[in-house]
Short mmCIF file of C-alpha atoms in Angstrom, two decimals:
data_model
loop_
_atom_site.label_atom_id
_atom_site.label_comp_id
_atom_site.label_asym_id
_atom_site.label_seq_id
_atom_site.Cartn_x
_atom_site.Cartn_y
_atom_site.Cartn_z
CA MET A 36 68.14 71.71 136.42
CA ASN A 37 68.21 75.44 135.78
CA ALA A 38 71.30 77.39 136.80
CA PRO A 39 70.85 79.46 139.99
CA PRO A 40 70.74 83.26 139.65
CA PRO A 41 73.79 85.31 140.70
CA CYS A 42 72.41 85.62 144.23
CA LEU A 43 69.92 83.66 146.35
CA SER A 44 67.99 85.09 149.29
CA ILE A 45 67.11 82.67 152.10
CA GLU A 46 64.33 83.32 154.57
CA PRO A 47 64.78 82.26 158.21
CA ILE A 48 62.82 79.15 159.04
CA THR A 49 59.63 79.32 161.08
CA ALA A 50 59.21 75.59 161.69
CA PRO A 51 61.42 72.51 162.11
CA LEU A 52 62.77 71.11 158.86
CA LYS A 53 61.47 67.62 158.11
CA GLY A 54 61.75 65.22 155.21
CA ARG A 55 63.81 62.60 153.41
CA VAL A 56 66.87 63.59 151.41
CA VAL A 57 68.75 61.69 148.72
CA LEU A 58 72.40 62.59 149.23
CA PRO A 59 74.84 62.79 146.33
CA GLY A 60 77.49 60.09 146.12
CA SER A 61 80.83 60.62 147.80
CA LYS A 62 83.12 62.89 145.81
CA SER A 63 86.18 61.40 147.48
CA VAL A 64 85.22 57.83 146.63
CA THR A 65 83.91 58.65 143.14
CA ASN A 66 87.13 60.31 141.99
CA ARG A 67 89.25 57.53 143.44
CA VAL A 68 87.32 54.71 141.82
CA LEU A 69 87.00 56.51 138.49
CA LEU A 70 90.79 56.65 138.26
CA LEU A 71 91.23 53.06 139.47
CA ALA A 72 88.66 51.85 136.94
CA GLY A 73 90.62 53.70 134.27
CA LEU A 74 93.80 51.91 135.33
CA ALA A 75 92.07 48.51 135.56
CA ARG A 76 91.79 45.91 132.85
CA GLY A 77 88.16 45.27 131.91
CA THR A 78 84.78 46.91 132.45
CA SER A 79 83.80 48.49 135.77
CA GLN A 80 80.28 49.59 136.66
CA LEU A 81 80.24 52.31 139.32
CA THR A 82 76.84 53.04 140.84
CA GLY A 83 75.72 55.60 143.40
CA ALA A 84 78.35 57.94 141.98
CA LEU A 85 78.48 61.70 142.30
CA LYS A 86 77.88 63.66 139.10
CA SER A 87 79.31 67.10 139.78
CA ASP A 88 81.93 69.49 138.43
CA ASP A 89 84.80 67.69 140.18
CA THR A 90 83.91 64.17 139.09
CA LEU A 91 82.96 65.15 135.56
CA TYR A 92 86.37 66.81 135.17
CA MET A 93 87.94 63.50 136.17
CA ALA A 94 85.77 61.54 133.75
CA GLN A 95 86.57 63.93 130.92
CA ALA A 96 90.31 63.71 131.61
CA LEU A 97 90.20 59.92 131.52
CA GLN A 98 88.43 60.09 128.17
CA GLN A 99 91.19 62.39 126.89
CA MET A 100 93.62 59.64 127.91
CA GLY A 101 91.87 56.97 125.87
CA ILE A 102 89.54 55.48 128.49
CA SER A 103 85.89 54.79 127.67
CA VAL A 104 83.64 56.44 130.26
CA GLU A 105 79.89 56.12 129.76
CA GLN A 106 77.13 57.62 131.90
CA PRO A 107 74.05 55.43 131.57
CA ASP A 108 72.09 57.34 134.21
CA ALA A 109 72.37 60.18 136.74
CA THR A 110 74.36 58.19 139.29
CA SER A 111 76.39 55.66 137.31
CA PHE A 112 79.60 55.41 135.30
CA VAL A 113 80.65 52.49 133.12
CA VAL A 114 84.41 52.51 132.59
CA ARG A 115 86.15 50.31 129.99
CA SER A 116 89.92 50.14 129.84
CA ASP A 117 92.81 47.92 128.81
CA GLY A 118 94.68 49.20 131.85
CA THR A 119 96.73 51.76 129.93
CA LEU A 120 96.54 55.55 130.00
CA HIS A 121 97.57 57.32 126.80
CA ALA A 122 99.05 60.78 126.31
CA PRO A 123 96.23 63.30 125.69
CA GLN A 124 96.36 65.60 122.70
CA ALA A 125 95.77 68.67 124.88
CA PRO A 126 96.45 69.67 128.51
CA LEU A 127 94.08 68.22 131.09
CA PHE A 128 91.88 71.03 132.44
CA LEU A 129 90.42 70.09 135.83
CA GLY A 130 88.89 73.32 137.09
CA ASN A 131 89.43 73.58 140.84
CA ALA A 132 89.15 69.83 141.47
CA GLY A 133 92.00 69.16 143.88
CA THR A 134 91.53 65.38 144.01
CA ALA A 135 91.51 65.10 140.23
CA VAL A 136 94.62 67.26 139.79
CA ARG A 137 96.67 65.45 142.42
CA PHE A 138 95.58 61.94 141.48
CA LEU A 139 96.12 62.49 137.75
CA THR A 140 99.48 64.19 138.30
CA ALA A 141 100.80 60.93 139.76
CA ALA A 142 98.92 58.67 137.36
CA SER A 143 100.35 60.58 134.39
CA ALA A 144 103.73 59.09 135.25
CA LEU A 145 102.34 55.84 133.80
CA VAL A 146 101.79 57.45 130.39
CA ARG A 147 104.27 57.14 127.53
CA GLY A 148 104.48 60.77 126.48
CA THR A 149 103.85 64.23 127.87
CA VAL A 150 100.89 65.19 130.04
CA VAL A 151 100.12 68.68 131.33
CA VAL A 152 97.77 68.73 134.33
CA GLY A 153 96.18 72.05 135.28
CA GLY A 154 93.01 73.88 136.18
CA ASP A 155 91.50 77.29 136.75
CA ALA A 156 92.97 80.37 138.43
CA ASN A 157 92.09 79.07 141.90
CA MET A 158 93.84 75.76 141.22
CA ALA A 159 96.93 77.66 140.10
CA ARG A 160 97.29 78.84 143.73
CA ARG A 161 96.99 75.41 145.38
CA PRO A 162 100.33 73.80 146.38
CA ILE A 163 101.50 70.64 144.65
CA ALA A 164 105.29 70.87 145.09
CA PRO A 165 105.53 68.03 147.69
CA LEU A 166 103.94 65.60 145.26
CA VAL A 167 106.15 66.72 142.38
CA THR A 168 109.24 66.35 144.59
CA ALA A 169 108.22 62.79 145.50
CA LEU A 170 107.61 61.86 141.86
CA ARG A 171 111.03 63.16 140.91
CA ALA A 172 112.57 61.07 143.71
CA LEU A 173 111.06 58.02 141.99
CA GLY A 174 112.81 58.97 138.76
CA ILE A 175 109.81 60.60 137.10
CA ASP A 176 110.33 63.72 134.98
CA ALA A 177 107.79 66.09 136.54
CA SER A 178 107.88 69.85 137.00
CA ALA A 179 105.71 72.65 138.39
CA PRO A 180 107.82 75.82 138.32
CA SER A 181 105.41 77.83 140.49
CA GLY A 182 104.99 75.04 143.06
CA CYS A 183 101.33 74.90 142.00
CA PRO A 184 99.58 73.56 138.89
CA PRO A 185 100.02 73.31 136.00
CA VAL A 186 102.30 70.28 136.27
CA THR A 187 104.14 68.83 133.29
CA ILE A 188 104.96 65.12 133.33
CA HIS A 189 107.13 63.42 130.71
CA GLY A 190 106.32 59.76 131.18
CA THR A 191 108.06 56.68 129.82
CA GLY A 192 105.13 54.32 130.31
CA LEU A 193 107.09 52.46 132.98
CA LEU A 194 107.45 52.94 136.72
CA SER A 195 110.42 51.12 138.21
CA GLY A 196 109.38 51.16 141.86
CA GLY A 197 111.51 51.94 144.89
CA GLU A 198 111.18 53.95 148.07
CA VAL A 199 110.05 57.53 148.52
CA GLU A 200 109.38 59.92 151.38
CA ILE A 201 106.76 62.64 151.08
CA ASP A 202 105.74 65.68 153.09
CA ALA A 203 101.96 65.25 153.42
CA SER A 204 101.39 67.99 155.99
CA LEU A 205 99.44 70.05 153.46
CA SER A 206 97.32 67.22 152.08
CA SER A 207 96.86 63.48 152.46
CA GLN A 208 95.92 63.49 148.77
CA TYR A 209 99.63 63.50 147.91
CA VAL A 210 99.98 60.10 149.59
CA SER A 211 96.79 58.79 148.00
CA ALA A 212 98.03 59.84 144.57
CA LEU A 213 101.30 57.94 145.03
CA LEU A 214 99.56 54.88 146.43
CA MET A 215 97.18 54.52 143.49
CA MET A 216 99.99 55.00 140.95
CA ALA A 217 102.29 52.56 142.77
CA ALA A 218 100.23 49.43 142.06
CA CYS A 219 101.16 49.81 138.38
CA SER A 220 104.90 49.72 139.08
CA ARG A 221 107.17 46.89 137.96
CA THR A 222 108.47 46.32 141.51
CA PRO A 223 107.11 47.18 144.98
CA VAL A 224 106.89 50.82 146.04
CA ARG A 225 107.36 51.89 149.65
CA ILE A 226 105.93 55.27 150.60
CA SER A 227 106.68 56.90 153.94
CA LEU A 228 105.99 60.24 155.56
CA SER A 229 108.87 62.64 155.98
CA GLY A 230 107.28 64.26 159.02
CA PRO A 231 104.77 63.45 161.75
CA HIS A 232 101.93 65.56 160.42
CA ILE A 233 99.44 64.61 157.74
CA GLY A 234 96.19 66.16 156.61
CA ALA A 235 93.09 63.99 157.15
CA HIS A 236 94.75 60.61 157.63
CA GLY A 237 91.42 58.81 157.26
CA TYR A 238 91.34 59.53 153.55
CA ILE A 239 94.37 57.29 153.06
CA GLY A 240 92.32 54.44 154.49
CA LEU A 241 89.61 55.35 151.98
CA THR A 242 92.18 55.13 149.17
CA ILE A 243 93.55 51.78 150.30
CA ALA A 244 90.04 50.30 150.58
CA ALA A 245 89.28 51.42 147.02
CA MET A 246 92.58 50.00 145.75
CA ARG A 247 91.90 46.65 147.39
CA ALA A 248 88.44 46.57 145.81
CA PHE A 249 90.21 46.69 142.44
CA GLY A 250 92.62 43.90 143.39
CA ALA A 251 95.68 45.81 144.61
CA SER A 252 97.85 44.66 147.52
CA VAL A 253 98.77 47.34 150.09
CA THR A 254 100.42 46.66 153.44
CA SER A 255 101.30 48.98 156.28
CA GLY A 256 103.33 48.40 159.39
CA ASP A 257 102.32 51.71 160.97
CA ASP A 258 100.46 54.93 160.22
CA ALA A 259 103.42 56.52 158.46
CA SER A 260 104.48 54.03 155.78
CA TRP A 261 102.89 51.82 153.16
CA THR A 262 104.14 49.21 150.70
CA VAL A 263 102.29 48.62 147.43
CA ALA A 264 102.90 45.40 145.50
CA PRO A 265 103.05 45.43 141.69
CA GLY A 266 100.25 43.83 139.68
CA GLY A 267 97.98 46.65 138.57
CA TYR A 268 94.21 46.60 138.87
CA THR A 269 91.32 44.40 137.75
CA ALA A 270 87.95 45.85 136.83
CA THR A 271 85.14 45.48 139.34
CA ASP A 272 81.59 46.64 140.00
CA LEU A 273 81.26 48.92 142.97
CA ARG A 274 78.52 50.88 144.75
CA ILE A 275 79.64 54.24 146.12
CA GLU A 276 78.43 55.44 149.52
CA PRO A 277 76.76 58.86 149.97
CA ASP A 278 78.92 61.92 150.57
CA ALA A 279 79.59 62.43 154.29
CA SER A 280 80.65 66.05 153.79
CA ALA A 281 77.31 66.77 152.13
CA ALA A 282 75.53 64.97 154.97
CA THR A 283 76.97 67.46 157.50
CA TYR A 284 74.78 70.26 156.08
CA LEU A 285 71.65 68.16 156.59
CA TRP A 286 72.68 67.04 160.07
CA ALA A 287 73.33 70.69 160.94
CA ALA A 288 70.02 71.86 159.45
CA GLN A 289 68.22 69.27 161.53
CA ALA A 290 70.00 70.37 164.72
CA LEU A 291 69.54 74.08 164.09
CA SER A 292 65.84 73.71 163.32
CA GLY A 293 64.93 70.97 165.81
CA GLY A 294 63.69 68.95 162.85
CA GLU A 295 63.88 65.40 161.52
CA ILE A 296 65.79 64.85 158.27
CA ASP A 297 66.26 61.30 157.03
CA ILE A 298 69.33 60.96 154.80
CA GLY A 299 68.60 57.28 154.14
CA PHE A 300 72.03 56.01 155.22
CA PRO A 301 73.10 54.87 158.72
CA ILE A 302 75.80 56.98 160.34
CA GLY A 303 77.74 53.85 161.27
CA ASP A 304 78.04 52.80 157.62
CA PHE A 305 80.04 55.85 156.52
CA THR A 306 83.75 55.23 155.92
CA GLN A 307 84.63 58.86 155.13
CA PRO A 308 86.43 60.86 157.85
CA ASP A 309 84.00 63.79 157.75
CA ALA A 310 81.33 61.53 159.23
CA ALA A 311 83.03 62.19 162.58
CA ALA A 312 81.31 65.59 162.51
CA TRP A 313 78.02 63.85 163.32
CA HIS A 314 79.10 63.31 166.92
CA VAL A 315 79.99 67.00 167.31
CA ILE A 316 76.70 68.08 165.77
CA GLN A 317 74.80 65.88 168.22
CA SER A 318 76.28 67.94 171.07
CA PHE A 319 74.70 71.19 169.79
CA PRO A 320 74.00 73.65 171.43
CA HIS A 321 76.69 72.49 173.86
CA MET A 322 79.52 71.94 171.37
CA PRO A 323 83.02 71.41 172.82
CA ALA A 324 85.06 74.49 173.69
CA VAL A 325 87.86 73.22 171.42
CA ILE A 326 87.27 71.27 168.22
CA ASP A 327 90.20 69.65 166.39
CA GLY A 328 89.43 69.79 162.69
CA SER A 329 92.56 68.09 161.41
CA GLN A 330 90.81 64.83 160.50
CA MET A 331 87.49 66.25 159.25
CA GLN A 332 88.60 69.35 157.40
CA ASP A 333 85.72 69.68 154.94
CA ALA A 334 83.22 69.58 157.81
CA ILE A 335 84.73 72.59 159.58
CA PRO A 336 82.76 75.27 157.66
CA THR A 337 79.56 73.47 158.70
CA LEU A 338 80.62 73.24 162.34
CA ALA A 339 81.92 76.81 162.43
CA VAL A 340 78.59 78.23 161.25
CA MET A 341 76.76 76.04 163.77
CA ALA A 342 79.03 77.49 166.48
CA MET A 343 77.51 80.91 165.80
CA PHE A 344 74.39 79.57 167.55
CA ASN A 345 76.09 77.50 170.25
CA GLU A 346 75.66 78.33 173.93
CA THR A 347 79.38 78.99 174.45
CA PRO A 348 82.41 80.02 172.34
CA VAL A 349 84.25 77.45 170.23
CA ARG A 350 87.89 77.42 169.14
CA PHE A 351 88.74 75.42 166.01
CA VAL A 352 92.29 74.06 165.95
CA GLY A 353 94.25 71.81 163.62
CA ILE A 354 92.80 73.63 160.62
CA GLU A 355 95.88 75.23 159.07
CA ASN A 356 95.25 73.24 155.87
CA LEU A 357 91.98 75.11 155.40
CA ARG A 358 94.06 78.03 154.15
CA VAL A 359 95.01 76.09 150.99
CA LYS A 360 91.62 74.66 150.04
CA GLU A 361 89.39 76.11 147.28
CA CYS A 362 89.95 79.40 149.11
CA ASP A 363 91.46 80.38 152.46
CA ARG A 364 88.48 78.96 154.30
CA THR A 365 89.52 80.12 157.76
CA HIS A 366 89.77 83.71 156.57
CA ALA A 367 86.59 83.40 154.52
CA LEU A 368 84.59 82.09 157.47
CA ALA A 369 85.88 84.77 159.85
CA THR A 370 85.41 87.58 157.34
CA GLN A 371 81.84 86.70 156.42
CA MET A 372 80.84 86.14 160.06
CA GLN A 373 82.30 89.55 160.91
CA ARG A 374 80.29 91.16 158.13
CA ILE A 375 77.14 89.85 159.81
CA ASN A 376 78.36 91.02 163.21
CA PRO A 377 81.98 92.01 164.03
CA ALA A 378 81.84 90.10 167.32
CA TYR A 379 81.01 86.71 165.81
CA ALA A 380 84.52 85.52 164.99
CA ARG A 381 88.21 86.22 164.76
CA GLU A 382 91.34 84.48 163.56
CA ALA A 383 94.05 83.57 166.06
CA GLY A 384 97.04 82.40 164.06
CA ASP A 385 95.69 79.42 162.14
CA ASP A 386 92.86 78.89 164.62
CA LEU A 387 89.31 80.18 164.23
CA LEU A 388 87.40 81.49 167.25
CA VAL A 389 83.62 81.73 167.08
CA PHE A 390 81.68 83.72 169.68
CA PRO A 391 77.90 83.24 169.79
CA HIS A 392 75.32 85.75 171.02
CA PRO A 393 76.89 89.05 169.91
CA ASP A 394 75.11 92.35 170.55
CA PRO A 395 72.09 92.34 168.17
CA ALA A 396 72.46 96.10 167.72
CA ASN A 397 75.70 95.46 165.78
CA THR A 398 74.19 92.86 163.45
CA ALA A 399 73.93 94.03 159.85
CA LYS A 400 70.43 94.18 158.38
CA ASP A 401 71.26 92.78 154.95
CA VAL A 402 74.42 90.88 154.05
CA ARG A 403 75.31 89.27 150.74
CA ILE A 404 77.68 86.46 151.64
CA GLU A 405 80.77 86.37 149.43
CA THR A 406 81.46 82.71 148.65
CA TYR A 407 84.90 83.02 147.00
CA ASP A 408 83.74 80.47 144.39
CA ASP A 409 83.91 77.91 147.20
CA HIS A 410 81.03 75.45 147.47
CA ARG A 411 81.56 74.84 151.18
CA ILE A 412 81.39 78.53 152.07
CA ALA A 413 78.10 78.83 150.15
CA MET A 414 76.51 75.74 151.67
CA SER A 415 77.61 76.46 155.25
CA PHE A 416 76.42 80.08 155.30
CA ALA A 417 73.06 78.93 153.95
CA LEU A 418 72.73 77.34 157.40
CA ALA A 419 73.30 80.72 159.06
CA ALA A 420 70.53 82.14 156.88
CA LEU A 421 68.11 79.65 158.44
CA LYS A 422 68.43 81.65 161.69
CA ILE A 423 69.51 85.18 160.73
CA PRO A 424 67.25 87.40 158.59
CA GLY A 425 68.59 89.34 155.64
CA LEU A 426 71.27 86.93 154.44
CA SER A 427 71.75 86.03 150.79
CA ILE A 428 74.35 83.89 149.03
CA LEU A 429 76.38 85.19 146.10
CA ASN A 430 77.42 82.86 143.27
CA PRO A 431 75.19 80.03 144.51
CA GLY A 432 76.05 77.97 141.43
CA CYS A 433 79.43 77.12 142.98
CA VAL A 434 77.70 74.28 144.90
CA GLY A 435 77.80 72.38 141.60
CA LYS A 436 81.34 71.36 142.55
CA THR A 437 80.03 68.63 144.86
CA PHE A 438 76.27 69.04 145.56
CA PRO A 439 74.45 70.37 142.47
CA ALA A 440 70.99 69.76 143.99
CA TYR A 441 71.73 71.58 147.27
CA TRP A 442 69.31 74.47 146.84
CA ASP A 443 66.51 72.22 145.60
CA THR A 444 67.17 69.92 148.57
CA LEU A 445 66.72 72.79 151.03
CA ARG A 446 63.56 73.92 149.25
CA ALA A 447 62.12 70.40 149.47
CA LEU A 448 62.66 70.52 153.24
CA GLY A 449 60.64 73.72 153.49
CA VAL A 450 63.27 76.47 153.21
CA SER A 451 62.12 79.57 151.32
CA ILE A 452 64.77 80.48 148.72
CA SER A 453 64.35 83.11 146.02
CA PRO A 454 66.52 85.19 143.67
CA GLY A 455 68.31 87.84 145.71
#
């Protein structure tokens, strides 16, 4: 696949979009099971996997830590491991892959030796202090002086177990990272939340399901604490479901165009939290006046752009965590909508307000959408370009983070896309 040019121009559609789409595998599941396969004894075959920047960073890091990771085809990994991670000879560079950085920060506590986990300039602005604090409470020598990556872990190869509280208000990935590490402890580990708020609680369920598939025992008496039994992991073969966050763009394109797009996977079979966006999308153009995005955070850019064409205004709440994603997504969405027409959106604290049907006289003729090197900003504003003439997307290659075939997928559905 050729790399996209620096800018892509998208022509508004003139007919409903129709066709069948092959979605990429789930990024969330792929990065979880890659790590678990690396911690498991034996050979695991992972099919239906996502091959993108984020997952390839994870695979490369595991290889640096002595794990055999083969890629027999475009959607499979074969992982061979004796269940032990080894200290890499160089720092682990993980780009802006948040799941990989957080999961490997915790897993590095199982290494005998020093591991440095870091990424690009964007990753160096993403908070990780709550996870580091929790690791230190478990007796692990971990430090991140800036409160963001890089993180340095001096491991002993042993995890004693115990109890730990963690502030997961910024990200549920902190809890997932601890859970996956905990199964390799010598004694049980009990993890509990230090506050009532947690980002995208459903992803913890995703983590526990993946752990159980690899033989781990996890119990929970409520939604705020979990106990992981020792015993490690056993290799398994696993098929990964399609990416629900990627599906939201196709569901939205279908709704915006009045088309029929078959993604080849029943909505009821998704286990990822972002699949909840499907029900909101079905309400278009009568979306709810208030949408709580706390449990489907990666779907909010999709829904926010759809709200530009809703019949009535929409307020997005519970989205404060969007400010610490690949970029400040709330600000990015509002800013780029305002560049198209100042009346489209505004920020209200951590909420985002979207106002459809602004005065056409104030709509800019040609706007190059700044994507902030954020795949979700690029993919969501491509939806706006289906309806608004004169829009183009800067740095379209950033979609390689999770959906490398996105532009080709839109073209196959009948969207006219050309170098901008």
